[in-house]
Tab-separated table of C-alpha atoms in Angstrom:
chain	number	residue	atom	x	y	z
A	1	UNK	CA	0.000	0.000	0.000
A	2	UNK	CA	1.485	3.569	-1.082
A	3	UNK	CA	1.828	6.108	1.832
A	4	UNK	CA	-0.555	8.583	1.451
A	5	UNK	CA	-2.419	11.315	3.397
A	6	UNK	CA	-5.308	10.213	5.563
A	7	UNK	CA	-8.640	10.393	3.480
A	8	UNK	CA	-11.886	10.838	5.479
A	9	UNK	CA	-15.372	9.872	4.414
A	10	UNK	CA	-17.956	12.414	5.042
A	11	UNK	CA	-19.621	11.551	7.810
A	12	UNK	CA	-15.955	11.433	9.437
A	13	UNK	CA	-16.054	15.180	9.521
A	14	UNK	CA	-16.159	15.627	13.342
A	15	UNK	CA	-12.971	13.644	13.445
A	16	UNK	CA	-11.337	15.332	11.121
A	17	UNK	CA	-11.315	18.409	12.651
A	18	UNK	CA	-10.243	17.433	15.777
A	19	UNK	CA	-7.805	15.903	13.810
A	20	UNK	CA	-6.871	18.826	11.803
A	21	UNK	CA	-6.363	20.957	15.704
A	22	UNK	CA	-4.509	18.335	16.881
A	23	UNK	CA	-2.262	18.836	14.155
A	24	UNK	CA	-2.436	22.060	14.278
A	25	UNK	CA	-1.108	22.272	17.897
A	26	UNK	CA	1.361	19.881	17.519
A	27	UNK	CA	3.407	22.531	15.006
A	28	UNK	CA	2.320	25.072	17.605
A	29	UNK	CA	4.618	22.729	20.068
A	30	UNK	CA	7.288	22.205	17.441
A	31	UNK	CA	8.325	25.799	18.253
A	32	UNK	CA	8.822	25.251	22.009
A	33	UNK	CA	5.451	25.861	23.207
A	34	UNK	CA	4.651	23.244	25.842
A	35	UNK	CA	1.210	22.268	24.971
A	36	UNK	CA	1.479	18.802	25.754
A	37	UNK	CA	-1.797	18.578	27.743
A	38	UNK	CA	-3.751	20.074	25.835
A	39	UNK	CA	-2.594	17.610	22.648
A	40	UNK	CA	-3.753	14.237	24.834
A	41	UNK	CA	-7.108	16.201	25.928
A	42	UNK	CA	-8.028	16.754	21.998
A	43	UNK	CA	-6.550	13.017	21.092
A	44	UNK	CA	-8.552	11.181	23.567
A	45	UNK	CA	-11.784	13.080	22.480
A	46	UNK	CA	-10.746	12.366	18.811
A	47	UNK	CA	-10.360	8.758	19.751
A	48	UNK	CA	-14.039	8.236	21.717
A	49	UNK	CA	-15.574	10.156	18.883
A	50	UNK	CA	-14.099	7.856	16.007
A	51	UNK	CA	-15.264	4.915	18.587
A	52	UNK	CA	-18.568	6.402	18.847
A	53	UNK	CA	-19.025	6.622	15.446
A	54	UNK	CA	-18.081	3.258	14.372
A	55	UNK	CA	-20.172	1.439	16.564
A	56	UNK	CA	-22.931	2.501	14.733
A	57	UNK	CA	-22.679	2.970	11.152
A	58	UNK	CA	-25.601	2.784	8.936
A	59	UNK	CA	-25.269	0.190	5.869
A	60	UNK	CA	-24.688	3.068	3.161
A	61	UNK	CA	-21.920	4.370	5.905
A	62	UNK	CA	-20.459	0.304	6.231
A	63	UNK	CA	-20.719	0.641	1.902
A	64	UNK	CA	-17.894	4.079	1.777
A	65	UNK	CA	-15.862	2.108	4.686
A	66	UNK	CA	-15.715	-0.954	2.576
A	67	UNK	CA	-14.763	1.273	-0.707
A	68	UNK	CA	-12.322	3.461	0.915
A	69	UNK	CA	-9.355	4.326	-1.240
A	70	UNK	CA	-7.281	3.563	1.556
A	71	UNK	CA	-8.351	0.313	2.539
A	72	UNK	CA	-5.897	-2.809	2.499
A	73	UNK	CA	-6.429	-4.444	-1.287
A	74	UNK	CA	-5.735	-8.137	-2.306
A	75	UNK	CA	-1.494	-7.230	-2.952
A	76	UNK	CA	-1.338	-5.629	0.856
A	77	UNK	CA	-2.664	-9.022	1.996
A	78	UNK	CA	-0.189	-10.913	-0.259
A	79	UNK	CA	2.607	-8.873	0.939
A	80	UNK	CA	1.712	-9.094	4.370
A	81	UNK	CA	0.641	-13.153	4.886
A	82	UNK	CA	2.204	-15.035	1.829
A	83	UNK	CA	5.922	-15.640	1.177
A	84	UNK	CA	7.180	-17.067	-2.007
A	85	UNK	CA	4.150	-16.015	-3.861
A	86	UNK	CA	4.487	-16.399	-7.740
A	87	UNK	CA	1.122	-15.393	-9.608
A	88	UNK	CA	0.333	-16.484	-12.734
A	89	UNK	CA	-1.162	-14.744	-16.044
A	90	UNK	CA	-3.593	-16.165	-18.772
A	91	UNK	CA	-6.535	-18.364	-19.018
A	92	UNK	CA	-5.036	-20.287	-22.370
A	93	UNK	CA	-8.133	-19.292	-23.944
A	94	UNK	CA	-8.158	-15.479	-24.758
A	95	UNK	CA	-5.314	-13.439	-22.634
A	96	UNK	CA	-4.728	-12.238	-19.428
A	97	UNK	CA	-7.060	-10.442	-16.939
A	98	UNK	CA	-4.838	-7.846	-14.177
A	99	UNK	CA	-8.343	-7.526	-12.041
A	100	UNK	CA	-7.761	-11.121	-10.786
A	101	UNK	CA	-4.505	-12.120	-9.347
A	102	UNK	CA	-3.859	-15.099	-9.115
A	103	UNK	CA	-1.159	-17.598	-7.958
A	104	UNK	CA	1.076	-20.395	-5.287
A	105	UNK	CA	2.702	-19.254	-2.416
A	106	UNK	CA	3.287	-20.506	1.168
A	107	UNK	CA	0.604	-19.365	3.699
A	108	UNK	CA	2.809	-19.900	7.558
A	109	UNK	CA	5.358	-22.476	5.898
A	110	UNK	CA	2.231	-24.430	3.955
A	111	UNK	CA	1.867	-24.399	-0.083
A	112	UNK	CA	-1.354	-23.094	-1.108
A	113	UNK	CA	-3.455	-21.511	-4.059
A	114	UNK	CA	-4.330	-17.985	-3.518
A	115	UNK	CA	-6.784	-15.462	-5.847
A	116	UNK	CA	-8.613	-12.181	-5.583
A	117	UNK	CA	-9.498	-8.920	-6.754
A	118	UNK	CA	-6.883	-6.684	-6.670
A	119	UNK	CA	-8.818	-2.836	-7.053
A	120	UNK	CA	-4.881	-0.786	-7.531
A	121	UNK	CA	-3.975	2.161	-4.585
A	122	UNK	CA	-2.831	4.753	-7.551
A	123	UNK	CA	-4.680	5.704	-11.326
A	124	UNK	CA	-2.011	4.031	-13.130
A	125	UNK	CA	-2.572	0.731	-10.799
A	126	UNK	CA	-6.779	1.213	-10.915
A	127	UNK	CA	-6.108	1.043	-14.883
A	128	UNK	CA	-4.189	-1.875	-14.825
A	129	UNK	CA	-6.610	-3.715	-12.509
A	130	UNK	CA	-9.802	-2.524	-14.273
A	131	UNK	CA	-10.930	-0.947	-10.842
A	132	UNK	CA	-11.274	-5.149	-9.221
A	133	UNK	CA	-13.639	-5.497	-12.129
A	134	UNK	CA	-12.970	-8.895	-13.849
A	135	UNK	CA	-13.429	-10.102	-17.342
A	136	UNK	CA	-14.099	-13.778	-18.766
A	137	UNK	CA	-10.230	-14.237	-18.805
A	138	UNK	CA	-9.748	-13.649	-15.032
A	139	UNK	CA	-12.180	-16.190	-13.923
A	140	UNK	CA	-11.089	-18.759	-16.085
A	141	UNK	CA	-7.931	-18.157	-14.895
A	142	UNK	CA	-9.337	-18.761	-11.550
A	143	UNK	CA	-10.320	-22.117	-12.890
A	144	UNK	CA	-7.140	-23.057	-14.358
A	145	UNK	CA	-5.441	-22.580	-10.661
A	146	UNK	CA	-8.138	-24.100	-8.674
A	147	UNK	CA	-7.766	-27.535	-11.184
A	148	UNK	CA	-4.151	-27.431	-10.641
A	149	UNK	CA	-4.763	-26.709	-6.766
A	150	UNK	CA	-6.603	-29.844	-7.165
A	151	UNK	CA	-4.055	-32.382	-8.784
A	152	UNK	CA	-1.481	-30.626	-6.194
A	153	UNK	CA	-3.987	-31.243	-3.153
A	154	UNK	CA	-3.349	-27.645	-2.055
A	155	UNK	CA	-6.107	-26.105	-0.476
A	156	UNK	CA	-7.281	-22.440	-1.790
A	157	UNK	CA	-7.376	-19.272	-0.541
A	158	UNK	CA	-9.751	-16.502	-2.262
A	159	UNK	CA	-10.087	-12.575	-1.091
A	160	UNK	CA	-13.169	-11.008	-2.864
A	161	UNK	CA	-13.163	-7.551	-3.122
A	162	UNK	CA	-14.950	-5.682	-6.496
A	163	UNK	CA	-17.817	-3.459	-7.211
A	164	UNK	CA	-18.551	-6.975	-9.917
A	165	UNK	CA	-17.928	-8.786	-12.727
A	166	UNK	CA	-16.830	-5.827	-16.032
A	167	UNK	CA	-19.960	-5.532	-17.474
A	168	UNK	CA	-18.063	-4.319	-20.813
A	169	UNK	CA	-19.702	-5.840	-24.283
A	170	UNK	CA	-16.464	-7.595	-25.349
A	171	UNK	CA	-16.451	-9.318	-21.698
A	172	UNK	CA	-20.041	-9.976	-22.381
A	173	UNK	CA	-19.316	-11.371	-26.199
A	174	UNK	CA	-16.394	-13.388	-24.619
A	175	UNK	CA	-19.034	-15.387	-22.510
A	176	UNK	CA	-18.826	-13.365	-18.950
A	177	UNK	CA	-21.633	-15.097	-17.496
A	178	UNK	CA	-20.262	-18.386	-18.375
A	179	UNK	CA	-16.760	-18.004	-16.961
A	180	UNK	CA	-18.617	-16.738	-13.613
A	181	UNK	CA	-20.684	-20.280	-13.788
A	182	UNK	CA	-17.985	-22.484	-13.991
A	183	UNK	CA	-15.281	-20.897	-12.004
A	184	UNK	CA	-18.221	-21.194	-9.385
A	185	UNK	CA	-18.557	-24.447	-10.457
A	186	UNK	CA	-15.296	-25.496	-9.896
A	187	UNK	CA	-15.306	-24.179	-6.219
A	188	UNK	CA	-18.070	-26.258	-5.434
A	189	UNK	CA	-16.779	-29.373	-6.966
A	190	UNK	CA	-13.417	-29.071	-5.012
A	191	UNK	CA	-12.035	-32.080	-2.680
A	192	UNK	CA	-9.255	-29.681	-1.164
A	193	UNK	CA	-10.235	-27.019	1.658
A	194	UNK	CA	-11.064	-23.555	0.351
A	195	UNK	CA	-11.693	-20.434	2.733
A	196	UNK	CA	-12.723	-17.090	1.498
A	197	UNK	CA	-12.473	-13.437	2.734
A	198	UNK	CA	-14.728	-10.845	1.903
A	199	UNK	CA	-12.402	-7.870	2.534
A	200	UNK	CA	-14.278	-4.758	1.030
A	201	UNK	CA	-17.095	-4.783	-1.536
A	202	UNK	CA	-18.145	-8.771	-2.491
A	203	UNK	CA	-20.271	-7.575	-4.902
A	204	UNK	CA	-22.982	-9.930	-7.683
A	205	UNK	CA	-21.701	-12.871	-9.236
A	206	UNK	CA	-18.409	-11.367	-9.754
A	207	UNK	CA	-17.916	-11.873	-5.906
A	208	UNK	CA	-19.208	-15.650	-5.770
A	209	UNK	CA	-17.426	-16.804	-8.410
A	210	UNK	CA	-14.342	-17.209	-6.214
A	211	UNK	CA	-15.780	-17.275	-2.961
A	212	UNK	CA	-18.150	-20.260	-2.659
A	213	UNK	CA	-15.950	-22.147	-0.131
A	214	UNK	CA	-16.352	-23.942	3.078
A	215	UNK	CA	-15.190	-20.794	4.946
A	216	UNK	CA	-16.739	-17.458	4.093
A	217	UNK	CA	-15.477	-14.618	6.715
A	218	UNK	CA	-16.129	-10.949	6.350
A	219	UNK	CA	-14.301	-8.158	7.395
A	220	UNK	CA	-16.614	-6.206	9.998
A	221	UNK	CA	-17.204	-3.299	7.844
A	222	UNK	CA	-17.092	-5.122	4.606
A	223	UNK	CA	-20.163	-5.878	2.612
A	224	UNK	CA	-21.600	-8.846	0.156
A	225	UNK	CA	-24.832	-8.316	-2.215
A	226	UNK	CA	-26.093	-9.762	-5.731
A	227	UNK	CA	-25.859	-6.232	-6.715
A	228	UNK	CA	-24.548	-2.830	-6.141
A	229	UNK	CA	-26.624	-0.424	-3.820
A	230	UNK	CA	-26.431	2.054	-7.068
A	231	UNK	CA	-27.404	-0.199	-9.205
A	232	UNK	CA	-30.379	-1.516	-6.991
A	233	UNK	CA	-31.678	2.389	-7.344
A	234	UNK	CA	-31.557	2.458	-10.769
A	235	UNK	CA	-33.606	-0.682	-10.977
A	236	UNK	CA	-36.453	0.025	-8.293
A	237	UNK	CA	-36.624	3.865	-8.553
A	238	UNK	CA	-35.097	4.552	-11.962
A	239	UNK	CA	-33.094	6.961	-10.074
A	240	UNK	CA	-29.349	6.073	-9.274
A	241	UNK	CA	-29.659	9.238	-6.652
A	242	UNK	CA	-30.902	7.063	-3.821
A	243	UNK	CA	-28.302	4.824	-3.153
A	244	UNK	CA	-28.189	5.297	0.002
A	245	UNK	CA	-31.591	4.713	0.428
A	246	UNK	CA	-31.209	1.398	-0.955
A	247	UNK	CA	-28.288	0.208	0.850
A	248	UNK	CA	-30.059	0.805	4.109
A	249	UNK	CA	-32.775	-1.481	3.267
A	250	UNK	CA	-31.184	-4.319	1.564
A	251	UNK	CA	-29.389	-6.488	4.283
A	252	UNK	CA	-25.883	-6.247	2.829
A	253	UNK	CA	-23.886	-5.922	5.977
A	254	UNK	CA	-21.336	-8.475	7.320
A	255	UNK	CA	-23.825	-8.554	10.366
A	256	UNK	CA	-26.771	-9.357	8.261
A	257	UNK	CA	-24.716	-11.960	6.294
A	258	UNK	CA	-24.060	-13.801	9.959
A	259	UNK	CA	-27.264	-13.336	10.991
A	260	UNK	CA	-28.861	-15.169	7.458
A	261	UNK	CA	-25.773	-18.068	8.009
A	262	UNK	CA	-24.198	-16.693	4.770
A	263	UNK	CA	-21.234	-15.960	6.599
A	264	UNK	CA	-19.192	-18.024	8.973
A	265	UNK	CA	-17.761	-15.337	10.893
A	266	UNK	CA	-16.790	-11.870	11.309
A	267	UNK	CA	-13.016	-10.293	11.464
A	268	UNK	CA	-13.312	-7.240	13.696
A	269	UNK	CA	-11.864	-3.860	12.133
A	270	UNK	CA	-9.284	-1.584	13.856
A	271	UNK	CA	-11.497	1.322	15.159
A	272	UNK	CA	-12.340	3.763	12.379
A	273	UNK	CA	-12.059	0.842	10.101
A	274	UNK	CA	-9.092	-1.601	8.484
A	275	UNK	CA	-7.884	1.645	6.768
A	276	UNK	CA	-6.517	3.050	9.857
A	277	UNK	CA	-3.911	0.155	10.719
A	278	UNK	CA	-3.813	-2.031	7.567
A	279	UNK	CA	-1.071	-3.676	9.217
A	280	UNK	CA	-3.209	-5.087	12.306
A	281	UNK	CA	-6.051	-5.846	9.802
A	282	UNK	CA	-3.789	-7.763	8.132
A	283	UNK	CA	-2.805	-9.232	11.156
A	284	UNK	CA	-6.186	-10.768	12.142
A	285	UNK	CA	-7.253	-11.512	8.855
A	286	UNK	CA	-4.072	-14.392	8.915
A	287	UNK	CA	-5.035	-15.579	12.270
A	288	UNK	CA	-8.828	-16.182	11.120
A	289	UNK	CA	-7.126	-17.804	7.816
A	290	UNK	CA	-5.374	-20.174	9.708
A	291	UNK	CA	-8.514	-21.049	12.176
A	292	UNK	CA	-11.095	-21.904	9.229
A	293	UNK	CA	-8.052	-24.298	7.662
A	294	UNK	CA	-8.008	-25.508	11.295
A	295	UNK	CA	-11.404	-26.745	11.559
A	296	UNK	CA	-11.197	-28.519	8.108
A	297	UNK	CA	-8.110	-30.925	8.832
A	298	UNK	CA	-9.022	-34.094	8.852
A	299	UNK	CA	-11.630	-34.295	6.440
A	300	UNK	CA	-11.282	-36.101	3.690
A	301	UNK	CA	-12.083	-34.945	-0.264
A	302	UNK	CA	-15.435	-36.210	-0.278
A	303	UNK	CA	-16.264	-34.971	3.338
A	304	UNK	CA	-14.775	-31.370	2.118
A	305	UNK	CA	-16.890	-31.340	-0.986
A	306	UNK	CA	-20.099	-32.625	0.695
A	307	UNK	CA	-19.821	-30.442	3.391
A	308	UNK	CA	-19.383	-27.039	0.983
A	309	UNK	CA	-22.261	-28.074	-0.826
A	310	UNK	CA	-24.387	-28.670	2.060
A	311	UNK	CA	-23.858	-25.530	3.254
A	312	UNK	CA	-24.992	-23.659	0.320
A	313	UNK	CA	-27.976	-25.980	-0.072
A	314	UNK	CA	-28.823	-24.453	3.489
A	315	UNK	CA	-28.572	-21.437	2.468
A	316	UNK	CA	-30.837	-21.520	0.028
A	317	UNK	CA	-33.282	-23.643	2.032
A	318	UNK	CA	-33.540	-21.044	4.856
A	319	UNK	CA	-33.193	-18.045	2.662
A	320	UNK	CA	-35.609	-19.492	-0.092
């Protein structure tokens, strides 16, 4: 992740300007005066009200928290929880797709398959990633990996995070839909462990393509719907004004997710979000990544495979 300047959403304003005094004061004390005090009074009160804040967001609020520019992306997690990792390019079909990355590596000393939307922290990196949003190529990439991950008996890791699938005609004339069917198909039909992270936005079929696994976490302020909350305007009001509107009202939180059994479990943020200390989020994402591949050792292949297909059959039996 590229240093850069803190970025606040806009309902952070009161933070930021206690922020912005804080800062302000501590240049004040750069010239000798001892304001030291007064710096911890204005820090603490910056800290409660960030707490305060966070504890309850509204869904459209959770939505700009799991967007934010600043948030860790699929090459932060990489960086920070897989050594040796070598990705690899092309679906041997039509070229290669930068929005999914894709590749081997050692997770804590163990070989393993990793993938996931990688969104770029910088214009020329958003470009080359197509903003997370994947084309055919990308997914049958995916597929490619997952049926070597397969022969290899390496289990597979996947970290969702895109606003969906490119919805660009050429992806469409290249069979979109179809690549998101089978690389879904091939998670399902998998005898080796697979756990997936919803990190950001786990957005439409673009999301489940690569996360239909025995393990589905979510990071606390991250969010998972069959479509955008922008999109879902346009449709029911013909007006993409009131997104916000519809994000409130269609159960997309990682809270709802848990509460419908989508979700296995929740990763708990760094207060003010996983932007503010990447490097702890990071952290606890790689302990919960360890625990799900925990609780799967010792099944077999067919126990594996039954048991991720049971539990979308649930889901679709109490859900349906």
């Amino acid at each position: 992740m590229q240093d850069q300047m803190r970025s606040y959403l806009d309902f952070e304003k009161p933070v930021a300007e206690l922020d912005s005094k804080v800062d302000e004061l501590r240049t004040l004390a750069a010239s000798g005066t001892d304001i030291s005090d007064e710096i911890g009074r204005i820090e603490d009160k910056a800290a409660q009200a960030l707490a305060d804040l966070y504890q309850n967001l509204t869904p459209w609020q959770k939505t700009l928290v799991a967007r934010h520019p600043q948030r860790p992306h699929f090459n932060d997690f990489i960086k920070g929880l897989i050594t040796e990792f070598t990705p690899l390019a092309g679906d041997r079909k039509f070229g290669e797709d930068e929005a999914l990355v894709a590749g081997f590596g050692r997770f804590r000393g163990e070989a393993i398959c990793v993938m996931g939307q990688e969104k770029g922290d910088s214009t020329e990196s958003r470009i080359k990633h197509n903003f997370g949003m994947a084309r055919p190529e990308g997914y049958r990439k995916c597929v490619r990996l997952m049926e070597m991950a397969e022969r290899f008996g390496l289990p597979v890791l996947s970290l969702a995070d895109s606003a969906g699938a490119y919805p660009g005609i050429g992806a469409e004339e290249r069979g979109q839909a179809e690549a998101i069917a089978r690389s879904t198909d091939a998670c399902m039909a998998l005898t080796v462990p697979n756990v997936a992270i919803i990190t950001g936005e786990g957005m439409s079929g673009g999301a489940i393509a690569i996360t239909t696994a025995n393990k589905v976490l979510m990071l606390e302020h991250a969010i998972y719907s069959v479509i955008s909350p922008e999109a879902a305007s346009s449709i029911l009001w013909r007006d993409g004004t009131k997104a916000q509107e519809a994000a409130n009202n269609m159960k997309i939180t990682a809270q709802d997710m848990l509460r419908f059994g989508v979700i296995d479990s929740i990763l708990k943020e760094p207060v003010g979000g996983a932007h503010r200390d990447p490097a702890a989020m990071i952290a606890t994402t790689g302990d919960a990544i360890a625990k799900a591949f925990d609780e799967l050792r010792g099944l077999d292949g067919d126990a594996i495979r039954k048991q991720r297909r049971q539990k979308f059959l649930d889901i679709g039996r109490k859900l349906g």
